[in-house]
PDB file of C-alpha atoms in Angstrom:
ATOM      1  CA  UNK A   1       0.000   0.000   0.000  1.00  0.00           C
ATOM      2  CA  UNK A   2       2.696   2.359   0.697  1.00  0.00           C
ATOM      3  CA  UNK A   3       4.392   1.382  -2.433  1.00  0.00           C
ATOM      4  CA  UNK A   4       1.362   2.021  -4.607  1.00  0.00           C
ATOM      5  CA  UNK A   5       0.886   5.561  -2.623  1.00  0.00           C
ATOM      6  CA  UNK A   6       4.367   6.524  -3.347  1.00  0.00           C
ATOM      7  CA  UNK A   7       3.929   6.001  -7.077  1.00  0.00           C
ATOM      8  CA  UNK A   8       0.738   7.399  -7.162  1.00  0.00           C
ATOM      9  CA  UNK A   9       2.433  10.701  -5.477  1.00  0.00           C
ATOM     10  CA  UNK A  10       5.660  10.242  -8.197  1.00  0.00           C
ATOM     11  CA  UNK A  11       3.369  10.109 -11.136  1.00  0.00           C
ATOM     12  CA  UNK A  12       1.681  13.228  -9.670  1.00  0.00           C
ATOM     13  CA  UNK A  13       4.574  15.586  -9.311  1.00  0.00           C
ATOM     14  CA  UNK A  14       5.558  14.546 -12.629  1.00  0.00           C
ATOM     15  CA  UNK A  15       2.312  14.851 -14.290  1.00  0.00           C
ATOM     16  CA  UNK A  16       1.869  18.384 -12.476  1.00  0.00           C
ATOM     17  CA  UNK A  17       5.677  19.611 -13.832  1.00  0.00           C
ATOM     18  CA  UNK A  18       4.972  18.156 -16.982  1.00  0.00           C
ATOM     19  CA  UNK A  19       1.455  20.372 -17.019  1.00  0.00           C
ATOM     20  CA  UNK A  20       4.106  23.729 -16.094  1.00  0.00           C
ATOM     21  CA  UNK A  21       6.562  23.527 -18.169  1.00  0.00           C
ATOM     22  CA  UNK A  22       3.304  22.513 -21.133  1.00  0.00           C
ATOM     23  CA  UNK A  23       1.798  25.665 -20.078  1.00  0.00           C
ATOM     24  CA  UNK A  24       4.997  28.022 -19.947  1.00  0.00           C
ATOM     25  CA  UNK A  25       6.541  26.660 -23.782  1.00  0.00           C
ATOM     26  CA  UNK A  26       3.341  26.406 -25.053  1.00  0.00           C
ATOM     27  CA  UNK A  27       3.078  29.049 -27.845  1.00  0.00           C
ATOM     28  CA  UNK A  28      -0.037  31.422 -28.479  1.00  0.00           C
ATOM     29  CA  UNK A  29      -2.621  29.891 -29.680  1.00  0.00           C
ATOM     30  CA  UNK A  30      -2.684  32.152 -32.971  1.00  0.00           C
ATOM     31  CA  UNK A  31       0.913  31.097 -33.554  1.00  0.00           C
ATOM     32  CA  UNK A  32       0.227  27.487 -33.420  1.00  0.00           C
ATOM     33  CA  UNK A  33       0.869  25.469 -36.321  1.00  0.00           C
ATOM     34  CA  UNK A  34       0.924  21.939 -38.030  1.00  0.00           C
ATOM     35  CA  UNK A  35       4.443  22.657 -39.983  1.00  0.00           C
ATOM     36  CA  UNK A  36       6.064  19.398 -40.005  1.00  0.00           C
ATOM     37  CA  UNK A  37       9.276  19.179 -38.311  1.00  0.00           C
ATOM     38  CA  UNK A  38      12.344  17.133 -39.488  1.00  0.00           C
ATOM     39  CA  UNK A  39      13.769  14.325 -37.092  1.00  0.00           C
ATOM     40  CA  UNK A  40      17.466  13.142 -36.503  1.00  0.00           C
ATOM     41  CA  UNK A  41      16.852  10.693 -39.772  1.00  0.00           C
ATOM     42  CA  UNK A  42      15.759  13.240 -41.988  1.00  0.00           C
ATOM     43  CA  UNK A  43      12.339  12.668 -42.096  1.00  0.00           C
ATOM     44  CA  UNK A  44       9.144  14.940 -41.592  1.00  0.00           C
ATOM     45  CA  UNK A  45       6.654  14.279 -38.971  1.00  0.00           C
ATOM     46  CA  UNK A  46       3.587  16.646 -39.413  1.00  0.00           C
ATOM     47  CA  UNK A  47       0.921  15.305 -37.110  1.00  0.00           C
ATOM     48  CA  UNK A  48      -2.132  16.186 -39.156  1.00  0.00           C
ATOM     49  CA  UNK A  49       0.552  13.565 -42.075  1.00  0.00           C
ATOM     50  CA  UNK A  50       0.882  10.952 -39.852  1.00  0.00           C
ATOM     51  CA  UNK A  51      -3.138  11.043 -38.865  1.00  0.00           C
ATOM     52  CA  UNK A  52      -4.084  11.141 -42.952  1.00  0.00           C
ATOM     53  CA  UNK A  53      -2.158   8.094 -43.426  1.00  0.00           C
ATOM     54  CA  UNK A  54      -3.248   6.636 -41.336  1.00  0.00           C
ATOM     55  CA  UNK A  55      -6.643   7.212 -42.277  1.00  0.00           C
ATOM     56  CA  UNK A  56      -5.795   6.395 -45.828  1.00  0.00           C
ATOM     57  CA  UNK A  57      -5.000   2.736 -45.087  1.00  0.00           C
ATOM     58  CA  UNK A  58      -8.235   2.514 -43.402  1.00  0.00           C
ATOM     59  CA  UNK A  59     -10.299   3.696 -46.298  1.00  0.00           C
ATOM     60  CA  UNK A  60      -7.913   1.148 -48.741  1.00  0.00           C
ATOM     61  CA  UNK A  61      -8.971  -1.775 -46.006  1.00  0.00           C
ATOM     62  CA  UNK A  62     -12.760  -0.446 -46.592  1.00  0.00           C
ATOM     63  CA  UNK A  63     -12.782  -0.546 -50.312  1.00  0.00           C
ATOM     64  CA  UNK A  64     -12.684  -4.693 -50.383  1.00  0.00           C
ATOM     65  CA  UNK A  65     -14.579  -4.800 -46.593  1.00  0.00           C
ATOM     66  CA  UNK A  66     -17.648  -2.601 -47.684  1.00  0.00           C
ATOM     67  CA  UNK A  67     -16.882  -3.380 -51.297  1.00  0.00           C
ATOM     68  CA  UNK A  68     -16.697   0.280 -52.292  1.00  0.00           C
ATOM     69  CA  UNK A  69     -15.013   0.003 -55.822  1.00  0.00           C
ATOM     70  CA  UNK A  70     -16.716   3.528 -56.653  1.00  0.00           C
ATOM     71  CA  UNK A  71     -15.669   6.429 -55.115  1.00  0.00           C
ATOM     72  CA  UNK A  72     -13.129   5.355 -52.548  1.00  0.00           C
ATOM     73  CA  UNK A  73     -11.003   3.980 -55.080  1.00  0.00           C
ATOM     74  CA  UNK A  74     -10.340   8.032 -56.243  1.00  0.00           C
ATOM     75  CA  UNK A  75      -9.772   8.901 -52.393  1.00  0.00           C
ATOM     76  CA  UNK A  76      -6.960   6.229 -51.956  1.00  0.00           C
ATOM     77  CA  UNK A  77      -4.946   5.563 -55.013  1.00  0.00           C
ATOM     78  CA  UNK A  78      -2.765   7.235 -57.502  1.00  0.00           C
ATOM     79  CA  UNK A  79      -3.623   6.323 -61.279  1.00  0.00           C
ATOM     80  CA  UNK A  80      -1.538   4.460 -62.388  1.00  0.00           C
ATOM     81  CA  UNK A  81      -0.445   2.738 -59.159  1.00  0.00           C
ATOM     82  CA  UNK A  82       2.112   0.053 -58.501  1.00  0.00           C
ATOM     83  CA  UNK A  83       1.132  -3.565 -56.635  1.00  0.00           C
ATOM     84  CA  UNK A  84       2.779  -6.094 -55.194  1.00  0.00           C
ATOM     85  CA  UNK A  85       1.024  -9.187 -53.603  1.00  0.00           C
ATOM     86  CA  UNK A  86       3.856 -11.607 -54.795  1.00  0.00           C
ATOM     87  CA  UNK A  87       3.497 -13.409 -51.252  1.00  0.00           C
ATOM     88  CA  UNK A  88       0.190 -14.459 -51.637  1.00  0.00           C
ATOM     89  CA  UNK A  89      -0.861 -14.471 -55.698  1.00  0.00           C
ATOM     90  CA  UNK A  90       1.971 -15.868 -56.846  1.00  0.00           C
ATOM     91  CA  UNK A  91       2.711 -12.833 -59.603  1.00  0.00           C
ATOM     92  CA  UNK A  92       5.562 -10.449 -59.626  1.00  0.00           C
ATOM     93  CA  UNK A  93       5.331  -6.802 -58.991  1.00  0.00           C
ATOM     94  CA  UNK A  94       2.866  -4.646 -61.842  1.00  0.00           C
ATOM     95  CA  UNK A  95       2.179  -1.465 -62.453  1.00  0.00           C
ATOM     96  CA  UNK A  96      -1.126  -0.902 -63.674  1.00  0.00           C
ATOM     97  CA  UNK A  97      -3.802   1.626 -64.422  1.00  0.00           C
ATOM     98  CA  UNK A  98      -6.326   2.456 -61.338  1.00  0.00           C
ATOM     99  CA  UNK A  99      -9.941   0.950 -63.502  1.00  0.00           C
ATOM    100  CA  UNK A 100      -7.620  -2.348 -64.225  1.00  0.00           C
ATOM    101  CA  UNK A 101      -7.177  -3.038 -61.055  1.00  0.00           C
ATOM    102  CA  UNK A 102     -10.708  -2.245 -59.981  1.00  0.00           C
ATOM    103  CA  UNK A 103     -12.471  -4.829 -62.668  1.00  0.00           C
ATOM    104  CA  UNK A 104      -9.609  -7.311 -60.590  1.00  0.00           C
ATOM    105  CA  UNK A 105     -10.563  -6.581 -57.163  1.00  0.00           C
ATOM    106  CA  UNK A 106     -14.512  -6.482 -57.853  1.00  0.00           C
ATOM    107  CA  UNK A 107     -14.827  -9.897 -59.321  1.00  0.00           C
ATOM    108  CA  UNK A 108     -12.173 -11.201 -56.538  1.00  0.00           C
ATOM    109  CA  UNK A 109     -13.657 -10.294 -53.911  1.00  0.00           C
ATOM    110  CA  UNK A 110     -17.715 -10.570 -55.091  1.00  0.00           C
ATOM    111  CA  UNK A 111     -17.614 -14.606 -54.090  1.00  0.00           C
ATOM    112  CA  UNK A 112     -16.765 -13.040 -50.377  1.00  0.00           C
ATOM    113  CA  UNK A 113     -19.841 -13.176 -47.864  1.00  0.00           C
ATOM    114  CA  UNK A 114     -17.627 -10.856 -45.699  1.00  0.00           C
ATOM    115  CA  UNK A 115     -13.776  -9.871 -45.474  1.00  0.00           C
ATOM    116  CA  UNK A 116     -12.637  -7.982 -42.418  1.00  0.00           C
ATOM    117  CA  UNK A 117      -8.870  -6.196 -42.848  1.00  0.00           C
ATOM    118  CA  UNK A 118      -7.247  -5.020 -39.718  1.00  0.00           C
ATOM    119  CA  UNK A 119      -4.467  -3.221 -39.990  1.00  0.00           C
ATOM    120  CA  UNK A 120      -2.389  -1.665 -37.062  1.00  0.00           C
ATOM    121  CA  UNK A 121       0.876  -0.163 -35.719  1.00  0.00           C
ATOM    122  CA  UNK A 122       1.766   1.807 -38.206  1.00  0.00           C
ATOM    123  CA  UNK A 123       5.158   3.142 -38.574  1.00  0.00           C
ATOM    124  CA  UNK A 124       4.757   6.337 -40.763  1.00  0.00           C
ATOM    125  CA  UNK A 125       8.096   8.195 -42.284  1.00  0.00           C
ATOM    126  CA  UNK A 126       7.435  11.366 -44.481  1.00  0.00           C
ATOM    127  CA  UNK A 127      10.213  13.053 -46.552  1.00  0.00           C
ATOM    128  CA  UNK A 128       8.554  16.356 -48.628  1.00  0.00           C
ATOM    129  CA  UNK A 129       5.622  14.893 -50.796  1.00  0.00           C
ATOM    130  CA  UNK A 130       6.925  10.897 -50.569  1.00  0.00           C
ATOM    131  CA  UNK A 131       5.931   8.651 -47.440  1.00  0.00           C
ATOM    132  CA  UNK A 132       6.177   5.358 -46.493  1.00  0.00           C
ATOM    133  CA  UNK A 133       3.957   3.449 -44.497  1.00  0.00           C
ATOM    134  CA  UNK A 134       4.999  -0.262 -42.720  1.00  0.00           C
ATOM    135  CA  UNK A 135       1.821  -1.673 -40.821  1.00  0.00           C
ATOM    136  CA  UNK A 136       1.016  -5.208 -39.466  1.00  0.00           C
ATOM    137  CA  UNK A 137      -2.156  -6.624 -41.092  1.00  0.00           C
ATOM    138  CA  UNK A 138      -4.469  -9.378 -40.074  1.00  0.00           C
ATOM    139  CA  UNK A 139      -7.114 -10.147 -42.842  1.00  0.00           C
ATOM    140  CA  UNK A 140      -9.530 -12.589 -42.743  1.00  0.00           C
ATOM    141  CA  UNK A 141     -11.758 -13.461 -46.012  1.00  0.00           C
ATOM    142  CA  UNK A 142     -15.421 -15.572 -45.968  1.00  0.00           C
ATOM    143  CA  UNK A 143     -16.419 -17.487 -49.000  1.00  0.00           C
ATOM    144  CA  UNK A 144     -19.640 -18.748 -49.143  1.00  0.00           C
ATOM    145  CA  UNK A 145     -20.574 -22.362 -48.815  1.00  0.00           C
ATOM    146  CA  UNK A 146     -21.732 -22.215 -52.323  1.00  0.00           C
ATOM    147  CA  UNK A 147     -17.898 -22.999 -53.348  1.00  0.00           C
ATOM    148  CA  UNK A 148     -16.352 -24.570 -49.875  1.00  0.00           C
ATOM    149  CA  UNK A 149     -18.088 -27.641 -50.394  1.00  0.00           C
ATOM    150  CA  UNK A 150     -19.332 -28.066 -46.865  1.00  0.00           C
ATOM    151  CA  UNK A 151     -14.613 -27.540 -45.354  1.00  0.00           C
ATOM    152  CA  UNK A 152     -13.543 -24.440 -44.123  1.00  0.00           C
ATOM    153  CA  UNK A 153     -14.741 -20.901 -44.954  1.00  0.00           C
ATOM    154  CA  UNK A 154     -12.314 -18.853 -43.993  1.00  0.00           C
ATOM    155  CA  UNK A 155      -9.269 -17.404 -45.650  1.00  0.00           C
ATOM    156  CA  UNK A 156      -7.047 -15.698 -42.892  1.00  0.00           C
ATOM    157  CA  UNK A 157      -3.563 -13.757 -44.224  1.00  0.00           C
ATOM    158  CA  UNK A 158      -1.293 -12.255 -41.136  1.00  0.00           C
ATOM    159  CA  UNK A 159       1.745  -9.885 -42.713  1.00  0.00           C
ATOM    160  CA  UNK A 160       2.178  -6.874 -42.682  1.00  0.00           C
ATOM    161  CA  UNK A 161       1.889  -3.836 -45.338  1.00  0.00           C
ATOM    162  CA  UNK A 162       4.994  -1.577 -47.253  1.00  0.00           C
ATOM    163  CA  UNK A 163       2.970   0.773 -48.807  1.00  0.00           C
ATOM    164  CA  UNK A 164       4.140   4.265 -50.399  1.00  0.00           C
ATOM    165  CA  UNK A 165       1.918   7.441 -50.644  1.00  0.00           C
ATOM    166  CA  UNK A 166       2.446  10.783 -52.205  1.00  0.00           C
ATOM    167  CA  UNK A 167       0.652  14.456 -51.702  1.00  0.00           C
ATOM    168  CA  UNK A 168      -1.259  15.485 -54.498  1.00  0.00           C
ATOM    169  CA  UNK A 169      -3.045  18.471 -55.073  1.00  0.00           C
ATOM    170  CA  UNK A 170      -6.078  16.079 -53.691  1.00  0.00           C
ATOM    171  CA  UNK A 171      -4.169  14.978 -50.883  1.00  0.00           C
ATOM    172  CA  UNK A 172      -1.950  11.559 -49.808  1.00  0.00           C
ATOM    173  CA  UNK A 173      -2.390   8.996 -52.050  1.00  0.00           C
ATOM    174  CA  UNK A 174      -1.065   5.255 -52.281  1.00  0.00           C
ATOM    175  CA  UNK A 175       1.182   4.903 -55.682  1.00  0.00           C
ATOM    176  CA  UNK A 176       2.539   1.258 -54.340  1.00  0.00           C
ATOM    177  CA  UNK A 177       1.160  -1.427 -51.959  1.00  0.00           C
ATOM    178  CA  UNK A 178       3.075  -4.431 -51.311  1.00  0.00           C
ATOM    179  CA  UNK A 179       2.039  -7.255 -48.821  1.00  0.00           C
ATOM    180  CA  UNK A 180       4.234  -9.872 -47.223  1.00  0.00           C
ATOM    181  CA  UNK A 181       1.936 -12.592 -45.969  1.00  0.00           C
ATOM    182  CA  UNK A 182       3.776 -14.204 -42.947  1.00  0.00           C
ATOM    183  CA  UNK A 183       1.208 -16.672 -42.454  1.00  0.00           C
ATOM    184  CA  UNK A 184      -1.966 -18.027 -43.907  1.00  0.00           C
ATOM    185  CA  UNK A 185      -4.755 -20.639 -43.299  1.00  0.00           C
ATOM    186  CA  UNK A 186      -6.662 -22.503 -46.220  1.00  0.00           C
ATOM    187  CA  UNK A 187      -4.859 -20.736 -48.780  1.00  0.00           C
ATOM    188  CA  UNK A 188      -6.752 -22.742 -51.372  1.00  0.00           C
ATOM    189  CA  UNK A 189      -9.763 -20.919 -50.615  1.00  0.00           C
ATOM    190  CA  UNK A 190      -8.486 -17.608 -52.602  1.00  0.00           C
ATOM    191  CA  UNK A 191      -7.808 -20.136 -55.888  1.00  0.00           C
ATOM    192  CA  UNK A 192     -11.681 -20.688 -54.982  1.00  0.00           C
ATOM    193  CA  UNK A 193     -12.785 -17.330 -55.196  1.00  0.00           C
ATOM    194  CA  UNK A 194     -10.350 -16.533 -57.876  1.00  0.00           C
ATOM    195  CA  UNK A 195     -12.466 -19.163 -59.763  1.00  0.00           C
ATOM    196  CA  UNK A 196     -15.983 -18.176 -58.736  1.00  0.00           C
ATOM    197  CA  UNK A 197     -15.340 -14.489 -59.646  1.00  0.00           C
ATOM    198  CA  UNK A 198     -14.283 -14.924 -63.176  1.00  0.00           C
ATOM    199  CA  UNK A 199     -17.042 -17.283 -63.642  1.00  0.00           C
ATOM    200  CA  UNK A 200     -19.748 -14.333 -62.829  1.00  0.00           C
TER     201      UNK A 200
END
């Protein structure tokens, strides 16, 4: 008990210097800005980047999740843009135009009851108008019974993501995606889909 009093007092004193010496730098508020700043590795780190980056790799995980090939498709990727799913398709890198790869993803993912892509601790570096974006994905893919036979439904991929964006006039935009899968369960199940799409 005293133990956990005298931490509770240490993380007080802290927190309370930590809130004076916040209130003495802090600048006016009319003087405030979101000009990015450049690290020790020669990168900038603009908060309001770092938070539409993020963002952007949640809208690209919503364009197959709600199946969105419409307008999202504008907000997240450069036309051309650059792909590279060697790890789990089998096919090396391509560069293709952004209604190619739409026709693709729309009949590959239309056998899909569901998909669910979760991607997390991003690791964000920004140099001018280029960034680069290395996340940890977990993405999990339901076909229908229709084509499992009665086996397994779901199609899980664990990797992670090496994605780069620039800033257009229209803001950050993906130019190249590249997954690594690290792992994957019933991997057969995407040759099923592959299948069912191109026979719609």
């Amino acid at each position: 008990m005293i133990y956990a009093t005298l931490c509770r007092n240490l993380y007080d004193r802290v927190s309370h210097k930590r809130m004076e010496l916040r209130e003495t730098t802090r600048p006016p508020h009319n003087e405030r800005s979101d000009v990015a700043t450049v690290n020790g590795d020669g990168f900038m780190n603009a908060p309001t980047d770092r938070a539409d980056l993020i963002e952007l790799l949640s809208r690209y995980a919503d364009i197959a999740d709600l199946k969105e090939f419409t307008e999202l498709p504008g907000l997240v990727f450069t036309d051309p843009l650059t792909l590279d799913f060697e790890s789990v398709a089998d096919i090396p890198p391509m560069t293709t135009p952004l209604d190619d790869y739409l026709e693709i993803i729309r009949a590959s993912f239309a056998p899909f009851t569901a998909t669910h892509h979760a991607i997390t601790g991003h690791v964000i570096g920004i140099d001018g108008d280029r960034a680069t974006i290395h996340a940890h994905v977990r993405a999990e893919h339901w076909l229908s019974e229709e084509f499992t036979g009665g086996g397994p439904n779901r199609w899980l991929v664990v990797g992670f993501y090496d994605n780069e964006a620039v800033r257009t006039a229209d803001g950050w935009r993906l130019d190249r995606v590249k997954l690594t899968a690290t792992y994957q369960e019933n991997a057969h199940l995407s040759g099923a889909a592959l299948a069912a799409g191109q026979a719609r």
